[in-house]
């Protein structure tokens, strides 16, 4: 990165945090990953490092680029180590109190003009921002999974987000190669807002005998040219994850379309969560998850 | 033995042209019925353009193009359909037009000739009830553009004979398409799923969730769809979607199908999408935020 090297702190070294860390480090920014214990930090950094090495072996990055990105990465368990961050990207558990509390503690650690980004999928950016004494600097930046590969980031302003913070956030996301869209702080933003009722409707059509798992997937792929049919996608996402997201939207929007249909509960009860358990709508030989 | 070796296509518009081309491409002779000579000419010209484009992009050869065109004949006289084994109706989406035409066709073809309709939004069962020999009536729902789209819905009306549905399934496979057997329910399968999604997007767009461009970009990049929902609506035609979802609403009283007010307003204003030069994305000066 030539123009502007920033210090980026990523909170949470899980699935999303490690992917976001890859994105920031690859974009040329000093990147500090923070999780609650050494093992989680190490696991997140290991995942990020091995992804970057694999990118080099696949020819997506040169060896030098990969090594430079890896050199940009560091980890910590101490919140205090994030003091010099220009941008903090929060990707901890989807828990409002946890996120609010973290933003409150960050107020005492980082500079006044440090941007606070939340990667929440379903919570309100405004509600999370209320944990900070300076909600004007809090911006929703919703990455897609896997964050290191997917270009899209949905940018959502809370009620008190300043236009300046949004502008700087978009410039940061641009610097790491993301395409941004701007959406209101409403449950599900754009993607989950439309994806969840779509998936629920496909499940309801299945329950209603409008088609089979195979025929519905085939029809959607063949007639709408989606890359995956709804049931193939649900198996990738995981039925438990689908239910969790759907329930959170349902609780906020109070519209039955967002509520997961009964088949979801039955599949979860049977342990058929999708690819990760070897069985969902389809059965799988291997439980290896997708992505690079 | 080939299933349905002689086929008639009724209507040489967008869908009739695509369907006739696909069927002729499978080696079958096709006779296309239109109301007037100049419409036949327009239909032939459209098929030729499609195939010429295929030739220039290396998807097909000149010999194949000429063979396909050579298997197509046009007529404006229903009597010329007497010897066909299968009729695929793709005329204007109106029950009275379809029922009247199929009634006249039923009088000239053999009793066992299968009558298939490409309707998107009308009930195949209702249509079958208006035709003599309703057990030979079924839906054969192609998607636009028919030569490109891999799936065809084979719709069983309440009256449809099981062997008719089975023959249509084999026929579809023989065309190189994947058949999906569905019941005669509003929207069949694909549109049943698609319409609530599109309506949902229109409502949220009208409620300023995001710009039209940003909604499309999010869906394309986030879900890997070829087209975002609003550019898709422009292509389908705002009037066509509004009519289809209105019909589904009338048939089910399910609010998911109720057309959002913005759709009716756009139709009233003549903003029909690509074909009218103005829609959600086409012809707008809106600046999206995406970059
Ligand atoms: N997984 C997805 O597909 C996806 C997509 C977009 C957004 N999101 C959102 O991203 C966030 C993270 O999701 P995930 O799938 O990566 O979860 P995850 O469970 O894989 O990772 C969460 C990590 O946060 C850590 N953590 C918990 N409390 C912490 C704290 N106080 N400080 C630092 N780290 C802490 C945990 O130890 C864990 O490593 C959630 O808000 C989720 O809704 C997830
Ligand atoms: N356009 C789509 O995306 C699409 C997709 C699937 C199904 N459909 C269905 O296919 C059918 C045709 O749609 P289209 O888009 O091709 O319409 P279109 O307007 O392009 O073509 C209809 C053609 O039918 C002709 N016609 C009308 N009455 C006739 C008659 N009595 N005899 C012979 N020809 C007659 C018209 O002259 C016109 O050329 C409709 O039922 C529609 O719902 C359309």
XYZ file of C-alpha atoms and ligand atoms in Angstrom:
671
model
C 0.000 0.000 0.000
C 1.516 3.275 -1.056
C -0.806 6.126 -0.181
C -1.737 5.651 3.409
C -0.578 2.896 5.690
C -2.924 2.562 8.617
C -2.955 0.545 11.765
C -5.976 -1.719 11.777
C -7.132 -3.612 14.840
C -9.411 -6.605 14.427
C -11.396 -7.737 17.447
C -12.104 -11.434 17.344
C -9.899 -13.920 15.514
C -12.693 -16.252 14.438
C -14.046 -17.000 10.978
C -14.726 -13.394 10.068
C -11.968 -11.753 12.090
C -9.197 -13.809 10.523
C -10.619 -13.132 7.040
C -10.852 -9.417 7.722
C -7.299 -9.460 9.058
C -6.124 -11.029 5.794
C -7.925 -8.305 3.857
C -6.360 -5.488 5.901
C -2.843 -6.951 5.942
C -2.952 -7.738 2.226
C -4.082 -4.158 1.652
C -0.822 -2.991 3.196
C -2.014 -2.006 6.644
C -0.383 -2.950 9.955
C -2.919 -5.357 11.376
C -3.300 -6.383 15.013
C -5.680 -9.186 15.821
C -7.123 -9.302 19.310
C -8.918 -12.220 20.884
C -9.561 -13.273 24.484
C -6.887 -15.944 24.860
C -3.558 -16.860 23.296
C -4.918 -19.966 21.663
C -7.679 -18.087 19.829
C -5.208 -15.420 18.710
C -2.781 -18.058 17.479
C -5.502 -19.973 15.641
C -6.709 -16.820 13.902
C -3.202 -15.774 12.885
C -2.417 -19.306 11.699
C -5.518 -19.323 9.530
C -4.651 -15.925 8.096
C -1.043 -16.902 7.433
C -1.871 -20.196 5.801
C -4.478 -18.506 3.607
C -1.872 -15.983 2.422
C 0.702 -18.743 1.763
C -1.896 -20.684 -0.166
C -2.723 -17.571 -2.202
C 0.951 -17.377 -3.129
C 1.131 -21.051 -4.066
C -1.966 -20.586 -6.240
C -0.371 -17.592 -7.907
C -2.975 -15.126 -6.604
C -0.214 -13.225 -4.799
C 3.540 -13.164 -5.355
C 5.728 -14.674 -2.624
C 6.837 -11.169 -1.681
C 3.288 -9.884 -1.438
C 2.276 -12.814 0.741
C 5.303 -12.421 3.011
C 4.736 -8.656 3.263
C 1.121 -9.265 4.249
C 2.168 -11.873 6.815
C 4.728 -9.424 8.211
C 1.901 -6.911 8.677
C 0.065 -9.301 11.012
C 0.436 -9.477 14.746
C -1.720 -10.648 17.629
C -2.524 -9.749 21.204
C -4.895 -10.501 24.027
C -4.499 -7.020 25.516
C -7.012 -4.391 24.517
C -4.429 -1.769 25.512
C -2.195 -2.884 22.624
C -4.721 -1.411 20.189
C -3.947 2.141 21.329
C -2.409 3.217 18.017
C -5.212 1.886 15.806
C -6.692 4.115 13.103
C -9.494 1.650 12.442
C -10.894 -1.002 14.759
C -12.981 -3.707 13.091
C -15.106 -5.584 15.595
C -15.906 -9.212 14.676
C -16.646 -10.863 18.019
C -19.687 -12.985 18.804
C -23.039 -11.678 17.652
C -23.960 -10.360 21.100
C -25.165 -6.795 21.567
C -23.987 -6.386 25.168
C -20.554 -7.787 24.360
C -20.138 -5.459 21.400
C -21.428 -2.389 23.290
C -19.209 -3.077 26.232
C -16.154 -3.496 23.985
C -16.809 -0.188 22.246
C -17.106 1.515 25.621
C -13.742 0.122 26.714
C -12.161 1.094 23.412
C -13.094 4.721 24.051
C -10.469 4.712 26.805
C -7.827 3.069 24.626
C -7.898 4.503 21.124
C -7.684 8.079 19.843
C -10.835 10.177 19.501
C -10.784 9.995 15.711
C -10.220 6.234 15.477
C -12.977 4.628 13.424
C -14.947 1.850 15.100
C -16.364 -0.652 12.634
C -18.786 -3.396 13.532
C -19.192 -6.467 11.366
C -22.544 -7.356 12.909
C -24.894 -9.300 10.617
C -28.177 -8.750 12.367
C -27.792 -6.295 15.232
C -28.475 -2.590 15.004
C -25.447 -0.429 14.305
C -27.137 2.326 16.307
C -27.557 0.042 19.296
C -23.933 -1.118 19.155
C -22.735 2.478 18.709
C -24.569 3.468 21.874
C -21.866 1.606 23.781
C -19.350 4.257 22.754
C -19.318 7.783 24.119
C -18.645 8.863 20.536
C -21.225 7.091 18.377
C -20.413 9.437 15.488
C -17.349 7.311 14.689
C -19.137 3.973 14.685
C -19.946 2.520 11.259
C -21.444 -0.822 10.279
C -19.209 -2.642 7.802
C -20.725 -5.990 6.996
C -18.288 -8.285 5.211
C -19.343 -11.488 3.485
C -17.963 -14.883 4.410
C -15.209 -15.709 3.440
C -14.118 -12.104 3.964
C -10.705 -12.687 2.423
C -12.345 -13.636 -0.904
C -15.658 -11.797 -1.131
C -15.442 -8.261 -2.479
C -18.666 -6.879 -1.086
C -18.978 -4.867 2.103
C -22.315 -3.368 3.146
C -21.802 -0.046 4.856
C -24.514 1.030 7.299
C -24.688 4.266 9.241
C -26.146 4.352 12.720
C -28.373 7.242 13.759
C -25.397 9.206 15.053
C -22.734 8.179 12.563
C -21.045 11.242 11.075
C -20.820 11.593 7.298
C -17.093 12.121 7.791
C -16.719 8.732 9.483
C -18.637 7.061 6.660
C -16.473 8.744 4.058
C -13.240 7.689 5.763
C -14.598 4.174 6.193
C -15.420 3.880 2.512
C -11.923 5.116 1.632
C -10.415 2.506 3.946
C -12.517 -0.269 2.406
C -11.539 0.965 -1.027
C -7.863 0.744 -0.014
C -8.261 -2.946 0.778
C -9.976 -3.683 -2.524
C -13.584 -3.946 -1.363
C -16.670 -2.819 -3.237
C -18.982 -0.951 -0.904
C -22.707 -0.412 -0.987
C -24.499 1.923 1.382
C -27.554 0.726 3.234
C -29.741 1.884 6.083
C -29.281 0.518 9.583
C -32.155 -1.924 9.251
C -32.248 -5.586 10.262
C -30.351 -7.706 7.762
C -29.088 -4.725 5.735
C -29.501 -5.703 2.069
C -28.215 -9.245 1.769
C -29.725 -10.985 4.766
C -32.865 -8.869 4.482
C -33.612 -10.504 1.133
C -31.793 -13.817 1.511
C -33.514 -15.012 4.697
C -37.125 -14.760 3.444
C -36.018 -16.224 0.109
C -34.502 -19.263 1.822
C -37.472 -19.596 4.169
C -39.827 -19.498 1.216
C -37.874 -22.223 -0.551
C -38.073 -24.357 2.597
C -41.818 -23.691 2.813
C -42.240 -24.645 -0.857
C -40.441 -27.890 -0.057
C -42.679 -28.498 2.964
C -45.712 -27.788 0.780
C -44.658 -30.359 -1.786
C -44.131 -27.803 -4.548
C -40.948 -29.645 -5.421
C -38.176 -31.797 -4.022
C -34.804 -30.671 -2.685
C -33.272 -31.650 -6.009
C -35.981 -30.215 -8.259
C -36.126 -26.874 -6.469
C -32.349 -26.505 -6.580
C -32.326 -27.531 -10.235
C -35.122 -25.102 -11.126
C -33.487 -22.167 -9.352
C -30.074 -22.799 -10.859
C -31.456 -23.509 -14.321
C -34.111 -20.817 -14.560
C -32.646 -18.028 -12.424
C -29.010 -18.924 -12.940
C -28.111 -18.602 -9.299
C -24.704 -20.150 -8.578
C -26.273 -22.514 -6.039
C -29.774 -23.722 -5.366
C -31.316 -22.687 -2.030
C -30.769 -26.049 -0.335
C -27.178 -26.384 -1.479
C -26.606 -22.909 -0.074
C -28.365 -23.680 3.219
C -26.151 -26.740 3.646
C -23.091 -24.534 3.169
C -24.330 -21.870 5.579
C -25.490 -24.410 8.164
C -29.067 -24.858 9.320
C -28.176 -23.689 12.826
C -26.671 -20.477 11.471
C -29.654 -19.927 9.199
C -31.988 -20.347 12.155
C -30.009 -17.980 14.344
C -29.954 -15.235 11.728
C -33.599 -15.767 10.801
C -34.719 -15.632 14.434
C -32.828 -12.407 15.065
C -34.460 -10.784 12.058
C -37.829 -12.161 13.068
C -37.495 -10.788 16.594
C -36.781 -7.330 15.231
C -39.123 -7.221 12.242
C -41.909 -9.319 13.753
C -42.950 -10.591 10.366
C -43.600 -14.331 10.064
C -41.772 -14.539 6.752
C -38.503 -14.201 8.629
C -39.270 -17.003 11.070
C -37.548 -20.273 10.205
C -40.086 -22.914 9.092
C -40.533 -26.019 11.280
C -38.408 -28.200 9.022
C -35.373 -26.205 10.150
C -36.001 -27.151 13.790
C -36.485 -30.781 12.888
C -33.267 -30.893 10.920
C -31.386 -29.255 13.779
C -32.908 -31.733 16.246
C -31.698 -34.563 14.021
C -28.214 -33.079 13.880
C -28.507 -32.474 10.131
C -26.864 -29.062 10.110
C -25.488 -29.228 6.570
C -22.031 -29.802 5.187
C -20.278 -29.430 8.500
C -22.074 -32.464 9.956
C -22.022 -34.471 6.740
C -25.759 -34.230 6.303
C -28.298 -31.503 5.723
C -30.666 -31.404 2.782
C -28.062 -33.565 1.033
C -25.532 -36.026 2.405
C -21.811 -35.467 1.997
C -18.828 -37.759 2.067
C -16.536 -35.175 3.538
C -17.265 -32.446 6.062
C -14.561 -30.155 4.684
C -15.990 -26.668 4.475
C -15.887 -24.558 1.348
C -13.721 -21.575 0.579
C -10.004 -21.324 -0.052
C -39.192 -43.441 -31.584
C -39.022 -39.699 -31.107
C -41.611 -38.138 -28.863
C -43.648 -35.550 -30.703
C -41.887 -35.468 -34.064
C -44.074 -32.728 -35.549
C -44.620 -29.689 -33.388
C -46.687 -26.531 -33.753
C -45.832 -23.350 -31.895
C -48.598 -20.775 -31.488
C -47.320 -17.223 -31.444
C -43.987 -16.040 -32.826
C -43.175 -13.398 -30.202
C -40.361 -13.440 -27.666
C -41.161 -16.873 -26.280
C -42.661 -18.489 -29.379
C -39.539 -17.601 -31.354
C -37.203 -19.013 -28.724
C -39.260 -22.173 -28.289
C -39.577 -22.761 -32.051
C -35.821 -22.380 -32.382
C -35.117 -24.837 -29.559
C -37.541 -27.433 -30.950
C -36.193 -27.078 -34.508
C -32.699 -27.365 -33.038
C -33.627 -30.845 -31.790
C -34.221 -31.942 -35.396
C -38.001 -31.662 -35.387
C -40.103 -29.859 -37.966
C -41.935 -26.912 -36.504
C -44.870 -24.976 -37.872
C -45.467 -21.597 -36.283
C -48.884 -19.947 -36.241
C -49.299 -16.186 -36.124
C -52.117 -13.743 -36.689
C -50.549 -11.924 -39.595
C -47.883 -12.413 -42.235
C -45.754 -9.523 -41.014
C -45.606 -10.998 -37.529
C -44.303 -14.239 -38.988
C -41.661 -12.249 -40.846
C -40.692 -10.474 -37.648
C -40.477 -13.812 -35.821
C -38.257 -15.360 -38.498
C -36.029 -12.289 -38.467
C -35.654 -12.501 -34.682
C -34.713 -16.192 -34.775
C -32.260 -15.513 -37.578
C -30.677 -12.670 -35.589
C -30.307 -14.901 -32.555
C -28.670 -17.643 -34.627
C -26.459 -15.194 -36.556
C -25.249 -13.896 -33.247
C -24.527 -17.486 -32.215
C -22.534 -18.017 -35.401
C -20.474 -14.880 -34.874
C -19.734 -15.919 -31.300
C -18.817 -19.434 -32.349
C -21.734 -21.027 -30.478
C -23.236 -22.502 -33.620
C -22.326 -22.962 -37.290
C -23.827 -21.507 -40.449
C -24.882 -25.004 -41.482
C -26.667 -25.543 -38.167
C -28.336 -22.132 -38.416
C -29.604 -22.910 -41.916
C -30.800 -26.339 -40.821
C -32.775 -24.844 -37.928
C -34.316 -22.160 -40.124
C -35.066 -24.803 -42.753
C -37.155 -26.798 -40.281
C -39.345 -23.808 -39.441
C -42.405 -22.938 -41.469
C -44.917 -20.217 -40.767
C -48.643 -20.042 -41.280
C -51.601 -17.865 -40.404
C -54.064 -20.690 -40.999
C -54.996 -22.987 -38.115
C -55.868 -25.724 -40.630
C -52.143 -26.118 -41.391
C -51.615 -27.574 -37.916
C -53.757 -30.667 -38.567
C -50.960 -33.248 -38.540
C -48.870 -32.152 -35.582
C -48.263 -34.323 -32.511
C -47.716 -31.504 -30.058
C -48.923 -27.910 -29.894
C -47.012 -25.413 -27.752
C -49.058 -22.288 -27.194
C -47.109 -19.052 -26.564
C -49.537 -16.282 -27.494
C -50.526 -13.224 -25.534
C -50.996 -13.809 -21.796
C -54.804 -13.624 -21.731
C -57.170 -16.443 -20.845
C -59.757 -15.473 -23.475
C -57.157 -15.313 -26.264
C -55.566 -18.609 -25.294
C -58.840 -20.459 -24.733
C -60.317 -19.267 -28.002
C -57.237 -20.195 -30.008
C -56.715 -23.599 -28.342
C -60.413 -24.326 -28.912
C -59.978 -23.738 -32.626
C -56.734 -25.714 -32.743
C -58.365 -28.613 -30.880
C -60.909 -28.908 -33.686
C -58.288 -29.457 -36.402
C -55.668 -31.605 -34.670
C -56.047 -35.276 -33.749
C -57.802 -36.170 -30.498
C -54.566 -37.394 -28.942
C -52.468 -34.388 -29.971
C -51.013 -32.869 -26.819
C -51.793 -29.213 -26.164
C -49.200 -27.465 -24.037
C -49.327 -23.882 -22.852
C -46.368 -21.697 -22.018
C -48.429 -19.474 -19.733
C -46.612 -18.002 -16.741
C -49.470 -16.749 -14.661
C -52.729 -18.330 -15.792
C -54.075 -21.561 -14.382
C -53.427 -24.486 -16.709
C -56.372 -26.258 -15.097
C -58.701 -23.358 -15.982
C -57.437 -23.365 -19.535
C -57.770 -27.152 -19.860
C -61.370 -26.908 -18.684
C -62.160 -24.739 -21.694
C -60.701 -27.142 -24.267
C -62.139 -30.409 -25.541
C -60.080 -33.305 -24.211
C -58.648 -31.544 -21.159
C -56.580 -34.615 -20.188
C -54.210 -33.856 -23.070
C -53.588 -30.300 -21.869
C -50.516 -29.453 -19.774
C -48.156 -26.588 -19.116
C -44.719 -26.436 -20.686
C -43.184 -23.375 -19.122
C -39.990 -22.200 -20.806
C -37.934 -19.341 -19.414
C -36.732 -16.351 -21.354
C -34.571 -16.576 -23.429
C -35.694 -20.120 -24.196
C -32.564 -21.144 -26.153
C -30.383 -20.182 -23.187
C -32.298 -21.265 -20.117
C -31.609 -24.819 -19.014
C -34.869 -25.603 -17.258
C -38.464 -26.128 -18.382
C -41.329 -26.578 -15.941
C -43.708 -29.366 -16.928
C -47.005 -28.412 -15.350
C -49.636 -30.998 -14.506
C -53.123 -29.568 -14.477
C -55.726 -31.353 -12.396
C -56.958 -33.019 -15.598
C -53.587 -33.825 -17.193
C -53.116 -37.491 -18.049
C -50.013 -39.006 -16.411
C -48.750 -40.279 -19.765
C -49.006 -36.796 -21.255
C -46.853 -35.366 -18.472
C -44.386 -38.231 -18.879
C -44.121 -37.642 -22.644
C -43.514 -33.949 -22.079
C -40.750 -34.789 -19.630
C -39.043 -37.009 -22.233
C -39.605 -34.372 -24.881
C -37.999 -31.700 -22.690
C -34.994 -33.907 -22.036
C -34.729 -34.543 -25.743
C -34.536 -30.776 -26.281
C -31.486 -30.777 -24.034
C -33.329 -29.075 -21.191
C -33.862 -30.201 -17.619
C -37.560 -30.811 -16.933
C -38.966 -29.953 -13.533
C -42.398 -31.448 -12.890
C -44.652 -29.120 -10.982
C -48.243 -28.851 -9.912
C -50.541 -26.222 -11.367
C -50.167 -23.691 -8.592
C -49.863 -19.917 -8.996
C -46.346 -19.189 -10.208
C -45.701 -22.935 -10.568
C -42.350 -23.380 -8.834
C -39.823 -20.798 -9.993
C -42.117 -17.781 -10.099
C -43.741 -18.818 -6.848
C -40.322 -18.314 -5.283
C -39.194 -15.385 -7.410
C -42.219 -13.089 -7.099
C -42.221 -12.589 -3.303
C -38.499 -11.900 -3.439
C -38.893 -9.285 -6.170
C -41.855 -7.691 -4.389
C -39.849 -7.567 -1.187
C -37.016 -5.779 -2.956
C -39.369 -3.274 -4.582
C -40.944 -2.464 -1.211
C -37.606 -1.939 0.496
C -36.288 0.098 -2.411
C -39.377 2.303 -2.205
C -38.683 2.619 1.529
C -35.155 3.887 0.775
C -33.192 0.919 2.117
C -30.509 1.603 -0.486
C -30.139 2.836 -4.042
C -31.293 0.576 -6.871
C -27.737 0.151 -8.026
C -26.459 -0.710 -4.559
C -29.186 -3.320 -4.086
C -28.231 -4.944 -7.387
C -24.506 -4.767 -6.668
C -25.001 -6.280 -3.211
C -26.972 -9.211 -4.579
C -24.618 -9.819 -7.468
C -21.432 -9.682 -5.412
C -22.820 -11.079 -2.172
C -24.882 -13.943 -3.566
C -23.236 -14.424 -6.954
C -26.432 -13.879 -8.922
C -25.967 -12.962 -12.563
C -28.431 -10.116 -12.213
C -29.580 -8.055 -9.299
C -33.322 -8.049 -8.625
C -34.026 -4.580 -9.986
C -32.158 -5.030 -13.244
C -33.940 -8.377 -13.532
C -37.300 -6.621 -13.140
C -36.341 -4.190 -15.888
C -35.663 -7.133 -18.186
C -38.788 -9.095 -17.258
C -40.907 -5.983 -17.763
C -42.473 -4.147 -14.822
C -45.926 -4.669 -16.361
C -45.333 -8.379 -16.905
C -44.168 -8.913 -13.324
C -46.987 -6.777 -11.918
C -49.573 -8.764 -13.846
C -48.077 -12.091 -12.793
C -47.820 -11.243 -9.125
C -51.304 -9.712 -9.170
C -52.694 -12.960 -10.613
C -50.894 -14.972 -7.946
C -52.285 -12.665 -5.289
C -55.827 -13.037 -6.611
C -55.450 -16.806 -6.655
C -53.958 -17.143 -3.174
C -54.734 -13.933 -1.248
C -51.213 -14.352 0.073
C -49.894 -10.830 0.817
C -46.413 -11.774 -0.374
C -47.782 -11.644 -3.902
C -49.626 -8.355 -3.514
C -47.924 -5.928 -5.893
C -46.243 -3.107 -3.973
C -47.801 0.269 -4.871
C -44.637 1.433 -6.618
C -45.092 -1.279 -9.253
C -48.552 -0.062 -10.233
C -47.306 3.500 -10.292
C -44.456 2.614 -12.582
C -46.824 0.826 -14.927
C -49.148 3.861 -14.863
C -46.222 6.128 -15.695
C -45.166 3.896 -18.568
C -41.931 2.883 -16.817
C -41.972 -0.730 -17.967
C -38.265 -1.480 -17.867
C -35.876 -2.166 -20.734
C -38.569 -2.248 -23.404
C -39.825 1.257 -22.604
C -36.403 2.720 -21.886
C -37.168 3.467 -18.270
C -37.412 1.238 -15.236
C -35.617 0.740 -11.926
C -32.159 0.925 -13.457
C -32.721 1.603 -17.148
C -32.982 5.262 -18.080
C -32.532 6.571 -14.562
C -29.968 9.172 -13.599
C -29.691 7.877 -10.075
C -26.153 7.759 -8.757
C -25.492 4.629 -6.752
C -23.100 4.745 -3.848
C -21.255 1.631 -4.879
C -17.822 1.835 -6.347
N -19.788 -16.210 9.861
C -20.396 -15.457 8.932
O -20.800 -15.933 7.866
C -20.563 -13.978 9.160
C -20.727 -13.137 8.062
C -20.830 -11.758 8.264
C -20.800 -11.259 9.551
N -20.665 -12.106 10.618
C -20.596 -11.501 11.957
O -19.233 -11.435 12.350
C -19.113 -11.575 13.759
C -18.163 -12.712 14.085
O -18.674 -13.902 13.520
P -17.746 -15.196 13.315
O -18.508 -16.130 12.440
O -16.382 -14.800 12.898
O -17.703 -15.769 14.800
P -16.614 -16.747 15.459
O -17.303 -17.431 16.559
O -15.926 -17.569 14.400
O -15.511 -15.751 16.042
C -15.749 -14.874 17.103
C -14.436 -14.663 17.831
O -14.571 -13.565 18.715
C -13.804 -13.863 19.865
N -14.203 -12.992 20.949
C -15.243 -13.114 21.797
N -15.251 -12.100 22.666
C -14.195 -11.321 22.375
C -13.651 -10.133 22.929
N -14.224 -9.543 23.972
N -12.555 -9.597 22.360
C -11.979 -10.197 21.302
N -12.425 -11.329 20.751
C -13.508 -11.872 21.297
C -14.059 -15.319 20.110
O -13.057 -15.891 20.940
C -13.994 -15.856 18.658
O -12.671 -16.227 18.312
C -20.528 -11.744 14.284
O -21.029 -10.478 14.660
C -21.261 -12.281 13.081
O -22.647 -11.976 13.122
C -20.519 -13.441 10.442
N -41.575 -13.104 -21.971
C -41.285 -13.920 -20.964
O -40.341 -13.690 -20.227
C -42.092 -15.158 -20.742
C -41.510 -16.222 -20.044
C -42.241 -17.400 -19.865
C -43.523 -17.483 -20.362
N -44.089 -16.409 -21.024
C -45.432 -16.589 -21.556
O -45.311 -16.870 -22.940
C -46.444 -16.356 -23.624
C -45.999 -15.430 -24.758
O -45.258 -14.369 -24.198
P -44.288 -13.472 -25.081
O -43.449 -12.703 -24.109
O -43.631 -14.295 -26.101
O -45.339 -12.480 -25.751
P -45.189 -11.661 -27.131
O -46.137 -10.550 -27.036
O -43.757 -11.390 -27.411
O -45.695 -12.684 -28.232
C -47.031 -13.108 -28.331
C -47.296 -13.383 -29.813
O -48.512 -14.082 -29.904
C -49.151 -13.643 -31.097
N -50.573 -13.950 -31.039
C -51.528 -13.337 -30.305
N -52.725 -13.902 -30.543
C -52.518 -14.881 -31.441
C -53.373 -15.825 -32.077
N -54.675 -15.847 -31.815
N -52.814 -16.690 -32.924
C -51.497 -16.668 -33.192
N -50.654 -15.809 -32.630
C -51.151 -14.928 -31.751
C -48.862 -12.160 -31.151
O -49.004 -11.676 -32.456
C -47.413 -12.114 -30.658
O -46.488 -12.161 -31.711
C -47.320 -15.691 -22.582
O -48.269 -16.615 -22.128
C -46.337 -15.384 -21.485
O -46.935 -15.294 -20.230
C -43.381 -15.276 -21.234
